[in-house]
Tab-separated table of C-alpha atoms in Angstrom:
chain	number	residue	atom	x	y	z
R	828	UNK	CA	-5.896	19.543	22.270
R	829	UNK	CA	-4.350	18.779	18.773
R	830	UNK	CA	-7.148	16.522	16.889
R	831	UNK	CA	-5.735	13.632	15.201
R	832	UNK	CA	-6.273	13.252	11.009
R	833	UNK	CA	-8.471	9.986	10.710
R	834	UNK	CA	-6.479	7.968	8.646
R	835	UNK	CA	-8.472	5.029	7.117
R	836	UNK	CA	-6.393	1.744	6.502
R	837	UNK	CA	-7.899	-0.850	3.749
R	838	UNK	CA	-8.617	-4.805	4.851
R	839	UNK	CA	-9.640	-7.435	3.608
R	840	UNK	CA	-11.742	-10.335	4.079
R	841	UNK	CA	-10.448	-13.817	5.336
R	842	UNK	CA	-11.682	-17.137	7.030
R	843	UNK	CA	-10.894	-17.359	10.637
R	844	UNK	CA	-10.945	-20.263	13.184
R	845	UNK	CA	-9.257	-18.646	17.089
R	846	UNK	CA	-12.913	-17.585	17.531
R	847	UNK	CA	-13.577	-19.186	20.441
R	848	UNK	CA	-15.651	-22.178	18.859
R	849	UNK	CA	-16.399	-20.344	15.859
R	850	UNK	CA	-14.928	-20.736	12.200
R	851	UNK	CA	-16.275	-17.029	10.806
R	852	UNK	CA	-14.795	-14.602	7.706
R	853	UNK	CA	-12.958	-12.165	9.697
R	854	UNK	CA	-12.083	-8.176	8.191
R	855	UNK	CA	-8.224	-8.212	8.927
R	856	UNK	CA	-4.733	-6.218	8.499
R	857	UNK	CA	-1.778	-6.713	10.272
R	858	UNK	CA	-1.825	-4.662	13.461
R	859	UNK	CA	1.328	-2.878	11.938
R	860	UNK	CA	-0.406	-0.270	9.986
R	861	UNK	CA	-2.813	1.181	12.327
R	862	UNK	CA	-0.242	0.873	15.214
R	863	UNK	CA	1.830	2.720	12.644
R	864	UNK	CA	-0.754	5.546	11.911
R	865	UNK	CA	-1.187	6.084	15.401
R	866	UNK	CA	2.752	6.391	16.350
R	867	UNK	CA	2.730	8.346	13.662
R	868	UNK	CA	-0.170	10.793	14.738
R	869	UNK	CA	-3.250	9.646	13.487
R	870	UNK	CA	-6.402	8.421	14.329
R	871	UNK	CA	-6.240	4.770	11.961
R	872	UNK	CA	-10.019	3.439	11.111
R	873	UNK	CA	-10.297	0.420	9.303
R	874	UNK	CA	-12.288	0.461	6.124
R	875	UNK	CA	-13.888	-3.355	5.487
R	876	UNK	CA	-14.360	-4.224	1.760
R	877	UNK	CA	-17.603	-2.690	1.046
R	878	UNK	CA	-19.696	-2.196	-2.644
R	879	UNK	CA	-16.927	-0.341	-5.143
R	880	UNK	CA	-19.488	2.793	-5.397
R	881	UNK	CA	-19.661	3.343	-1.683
R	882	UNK	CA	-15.888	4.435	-1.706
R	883	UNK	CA	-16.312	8.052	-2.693
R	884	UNK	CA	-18.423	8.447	0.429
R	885	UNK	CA	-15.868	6.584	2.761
R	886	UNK	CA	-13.339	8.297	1.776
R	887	UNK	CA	-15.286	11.540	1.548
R	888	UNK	CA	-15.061	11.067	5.588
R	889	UNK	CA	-11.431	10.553	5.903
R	890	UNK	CA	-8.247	12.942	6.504
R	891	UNK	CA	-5.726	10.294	4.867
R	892	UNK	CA	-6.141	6.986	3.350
R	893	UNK	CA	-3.785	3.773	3.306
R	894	UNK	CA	-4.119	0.972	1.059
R	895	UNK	CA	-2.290	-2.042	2.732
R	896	UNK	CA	0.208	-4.848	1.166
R	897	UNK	CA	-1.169	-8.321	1.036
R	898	UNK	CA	-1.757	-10.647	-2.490
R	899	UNK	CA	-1.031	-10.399	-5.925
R	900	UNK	CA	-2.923	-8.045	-7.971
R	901	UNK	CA	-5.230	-10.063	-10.894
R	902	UNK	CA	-3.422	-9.159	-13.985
R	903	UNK	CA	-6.427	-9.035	-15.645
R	904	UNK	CA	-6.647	-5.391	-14.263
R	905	UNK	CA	-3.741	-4.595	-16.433
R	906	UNK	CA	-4.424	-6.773	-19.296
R	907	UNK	CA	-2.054	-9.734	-18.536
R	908	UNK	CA	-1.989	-12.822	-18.620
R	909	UNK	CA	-1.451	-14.518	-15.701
R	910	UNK	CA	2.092	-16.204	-14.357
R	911	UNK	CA	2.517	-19.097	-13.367
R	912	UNK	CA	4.090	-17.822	-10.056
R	913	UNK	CA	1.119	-15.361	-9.688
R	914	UNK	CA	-0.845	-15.705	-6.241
R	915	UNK	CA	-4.631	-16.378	-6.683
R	916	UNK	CA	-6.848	-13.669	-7.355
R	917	UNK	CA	-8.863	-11.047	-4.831
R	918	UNK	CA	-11.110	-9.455	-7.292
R	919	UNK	CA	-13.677	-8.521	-4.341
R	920	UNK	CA	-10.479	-6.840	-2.603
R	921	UNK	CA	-8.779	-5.555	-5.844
R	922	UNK	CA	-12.040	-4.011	-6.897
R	923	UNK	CA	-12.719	-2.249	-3.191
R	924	UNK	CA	-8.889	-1.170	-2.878
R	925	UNK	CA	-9.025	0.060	-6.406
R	926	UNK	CA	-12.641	2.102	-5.858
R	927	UNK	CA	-11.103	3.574	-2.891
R	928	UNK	CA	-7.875	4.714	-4.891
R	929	UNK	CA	-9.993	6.616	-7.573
R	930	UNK	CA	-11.843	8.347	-5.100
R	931	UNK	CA	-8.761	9.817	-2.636
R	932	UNK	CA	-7.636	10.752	-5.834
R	933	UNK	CA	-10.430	12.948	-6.938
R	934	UNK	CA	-11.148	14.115	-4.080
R	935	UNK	CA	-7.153	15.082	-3.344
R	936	UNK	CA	-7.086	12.721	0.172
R	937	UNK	CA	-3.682	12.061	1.051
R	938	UNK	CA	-3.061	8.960	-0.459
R	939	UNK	CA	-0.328	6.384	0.983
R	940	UNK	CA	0.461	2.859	-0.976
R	941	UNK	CA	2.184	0.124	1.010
R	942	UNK	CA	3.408	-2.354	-1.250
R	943	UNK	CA	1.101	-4.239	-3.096
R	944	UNK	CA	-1.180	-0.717	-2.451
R	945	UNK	CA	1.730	0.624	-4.569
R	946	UNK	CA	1.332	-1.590	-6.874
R	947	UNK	CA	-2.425	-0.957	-7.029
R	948	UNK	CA	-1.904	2.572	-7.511
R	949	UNK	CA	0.471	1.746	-10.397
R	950	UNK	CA	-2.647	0.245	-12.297
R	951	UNK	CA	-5.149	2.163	-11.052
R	952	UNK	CA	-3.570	4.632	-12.843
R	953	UNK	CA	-2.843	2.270	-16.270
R	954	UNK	CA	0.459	1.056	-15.477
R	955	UNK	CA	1.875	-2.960	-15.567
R	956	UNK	CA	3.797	-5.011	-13.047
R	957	UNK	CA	6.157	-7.407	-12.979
R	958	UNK	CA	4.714	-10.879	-12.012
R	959	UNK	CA	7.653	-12.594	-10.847
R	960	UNK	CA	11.029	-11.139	-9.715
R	961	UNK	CA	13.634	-14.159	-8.306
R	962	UNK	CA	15.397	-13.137	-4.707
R	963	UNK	CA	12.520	-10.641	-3.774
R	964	UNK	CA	11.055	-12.835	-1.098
R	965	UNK	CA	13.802	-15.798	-0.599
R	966	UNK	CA	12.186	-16.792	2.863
R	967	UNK	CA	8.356	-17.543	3.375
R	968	UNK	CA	7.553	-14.968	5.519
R	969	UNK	CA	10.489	-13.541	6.905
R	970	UNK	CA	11.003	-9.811	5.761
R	971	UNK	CA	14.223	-8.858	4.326
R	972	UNK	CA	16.327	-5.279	4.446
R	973	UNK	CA	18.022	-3.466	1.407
R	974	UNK	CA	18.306	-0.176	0.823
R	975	UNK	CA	16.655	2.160	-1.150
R	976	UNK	CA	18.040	5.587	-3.047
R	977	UNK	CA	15.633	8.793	-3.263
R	978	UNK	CA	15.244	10.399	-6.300
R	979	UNK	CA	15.999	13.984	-5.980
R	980	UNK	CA	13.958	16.702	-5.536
R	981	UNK	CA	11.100	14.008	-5.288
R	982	UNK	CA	8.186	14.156	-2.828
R	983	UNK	CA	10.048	10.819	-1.040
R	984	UNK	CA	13.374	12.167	-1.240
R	985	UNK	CA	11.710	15.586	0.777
R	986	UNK	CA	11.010	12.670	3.290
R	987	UNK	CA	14.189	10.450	3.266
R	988	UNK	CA	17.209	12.585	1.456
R	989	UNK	CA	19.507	9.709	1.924
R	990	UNK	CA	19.639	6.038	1.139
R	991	UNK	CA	17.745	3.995	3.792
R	992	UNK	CA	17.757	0.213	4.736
R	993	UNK	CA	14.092	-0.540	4.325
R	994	UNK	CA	11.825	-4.009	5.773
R	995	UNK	CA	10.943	-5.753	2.329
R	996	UNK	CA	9.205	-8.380	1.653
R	997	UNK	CA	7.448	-8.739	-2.721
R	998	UNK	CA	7.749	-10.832	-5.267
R	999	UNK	CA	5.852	-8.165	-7.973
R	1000	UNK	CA	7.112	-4.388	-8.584
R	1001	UNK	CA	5.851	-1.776	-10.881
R	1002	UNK	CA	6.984	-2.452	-14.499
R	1003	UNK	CA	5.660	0.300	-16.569
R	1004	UNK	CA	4.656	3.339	-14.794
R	1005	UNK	CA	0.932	4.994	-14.780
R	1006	UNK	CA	-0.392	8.012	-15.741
R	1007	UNK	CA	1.721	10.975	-14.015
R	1008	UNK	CA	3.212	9.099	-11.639
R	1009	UNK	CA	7.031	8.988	-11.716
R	1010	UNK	CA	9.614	6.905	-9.911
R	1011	UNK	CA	11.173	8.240	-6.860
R	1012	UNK	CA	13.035	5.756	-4.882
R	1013	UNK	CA	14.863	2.913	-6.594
R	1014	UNK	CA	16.962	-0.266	-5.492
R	1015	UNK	CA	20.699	-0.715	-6.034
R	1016	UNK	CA	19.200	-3.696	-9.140
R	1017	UNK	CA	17.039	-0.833	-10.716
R	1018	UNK	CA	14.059	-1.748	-9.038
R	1019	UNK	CA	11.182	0.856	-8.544
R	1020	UNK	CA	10.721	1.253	-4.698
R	1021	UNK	CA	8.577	4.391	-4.398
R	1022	UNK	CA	6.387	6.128	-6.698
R	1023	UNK	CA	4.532	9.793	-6.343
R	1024	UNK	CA	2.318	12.019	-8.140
R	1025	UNK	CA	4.274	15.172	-8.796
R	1026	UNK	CA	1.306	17.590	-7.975
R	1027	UNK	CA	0.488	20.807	-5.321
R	1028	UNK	CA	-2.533	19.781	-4.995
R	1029	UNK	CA	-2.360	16.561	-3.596
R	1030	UNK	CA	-0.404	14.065	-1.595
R	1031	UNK	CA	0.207	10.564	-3.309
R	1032	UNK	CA	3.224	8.373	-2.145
R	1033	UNK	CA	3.737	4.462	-3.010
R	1034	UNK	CA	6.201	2.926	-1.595
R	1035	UNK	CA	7.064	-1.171	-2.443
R	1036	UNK	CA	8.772	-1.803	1.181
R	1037	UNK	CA	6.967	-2.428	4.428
R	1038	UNK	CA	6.877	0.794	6.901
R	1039	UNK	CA	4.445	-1.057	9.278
R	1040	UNK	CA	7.529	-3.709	10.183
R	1041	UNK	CA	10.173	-1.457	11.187
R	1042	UNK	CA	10.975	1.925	13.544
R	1043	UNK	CA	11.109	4.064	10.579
R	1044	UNK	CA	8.142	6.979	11.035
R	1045	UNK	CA	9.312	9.242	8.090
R	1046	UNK	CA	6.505	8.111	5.743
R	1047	UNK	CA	3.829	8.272	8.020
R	1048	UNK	CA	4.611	11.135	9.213
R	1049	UNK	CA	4.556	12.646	6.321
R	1050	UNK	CA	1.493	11.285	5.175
R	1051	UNK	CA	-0.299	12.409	8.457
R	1052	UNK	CA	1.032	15.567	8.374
R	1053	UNK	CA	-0.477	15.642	4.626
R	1054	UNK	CA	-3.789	14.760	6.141
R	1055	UNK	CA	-3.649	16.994	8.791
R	1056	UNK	CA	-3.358	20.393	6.322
């Protein structure tokens, strides 16, 4: 029997009240990433916001990590000032996501960065975002489709050669990029929809669409694959 890459998937922490009589924080992530990780392949854990320095050792115990979509990141992590159309902050989720980020990439864990995880990456490694893009997100959650073009002979565009309708859903994308990374998937306005590091030595993939809401497997796959070497 094949064993399965564990794949840890980041959540976060929210107030809940469908339990039973109880109104308790819950640890939650749309059931779309680890149902993706495991069509994909993997083994998906969920890794609950924990102390920034207990990271290394989570992810020291992981094939594969994914750091989810979900709110604005505080521009105070790339020293701006905040929009008016910027969602409040998460600093106890921006700080775990970000802790969990530094460590996959030192210790060269296949790293995969869904959306706002993209974006995270972005500054992790010193880049900026744009805080507000019009036509991004026109419905209150309802995803959108465009499609997205792979840059050539780009870790992505190993994955997706040709231009693919994608499930979107952001109102932020990378603005300047961070150290080593470079762009590898764009929209047909110029946005930046994936990002990599360009490396042999490690696997690192953001992507600003949503993999989690559609059929697609090609990321994952890849990513699990990644984790499985």
């Amino acid at each position: 029997m094949t064993v399965r890459p564990l794949i840890g998937v980041s959540t976060y922490l929210e107030s809940a009240t469908r339990w039973g009589v109880w109104e308790l924080e819950a640890v939650l992530v749309p059931a779309g990433y680890p149902r993706l990780v495991q069509r994909a392949g993997g083994l998906a854990c969920l890794l609950p916001p924990d102390a920034p320095e207990q990271a290394a050792a989570a992810v020291a115990r992981l094939d594969g990590l994914v750091i989810a979509g979900g709110p604005d990141v505080d521009p105070a992590r790339y020293g701006a000032e905040r929009s008016p159309r910027t969602g409040p902050p998460a600093p106890q989720r921006d700080a775990w996501e970000l802790a969990l980020i530094d460590a996959a990439l030192t210790a060269g864990v296949p790293l995969l960065g869904i959306c706002r995880g993209m974006q995270l990456l972005n500054v992790a490694l010193g880049g900026t975002l744009v805080q507000h893009m019009e036509g991004h997100a026109e419905v209150v959650g309802v995803f959108g489709s465009h499609p997205v073009k792979p840059v050539p002979g780009t870790l992505y565009a190993g994955i997706a050669p040709a231009e693919t309708a994608v499930p979107t859903y952001h109102h932020q994308a990378v603005e300047r990029l961070g150290r080593g990374l470079v762009a590898s998937a764009y929209a047909a306005d110029g946005t930046v929809e994936a990002v990599e590091l360009p490396s042999a030595e490690s696997w690192v993939l953001g992507v600003q669409w949503h993999p989690e809401m559609g059929e697609d497997l090609r990321v994952m796959r890849a990513l699990v694959a990644a984790a499985t070497r």
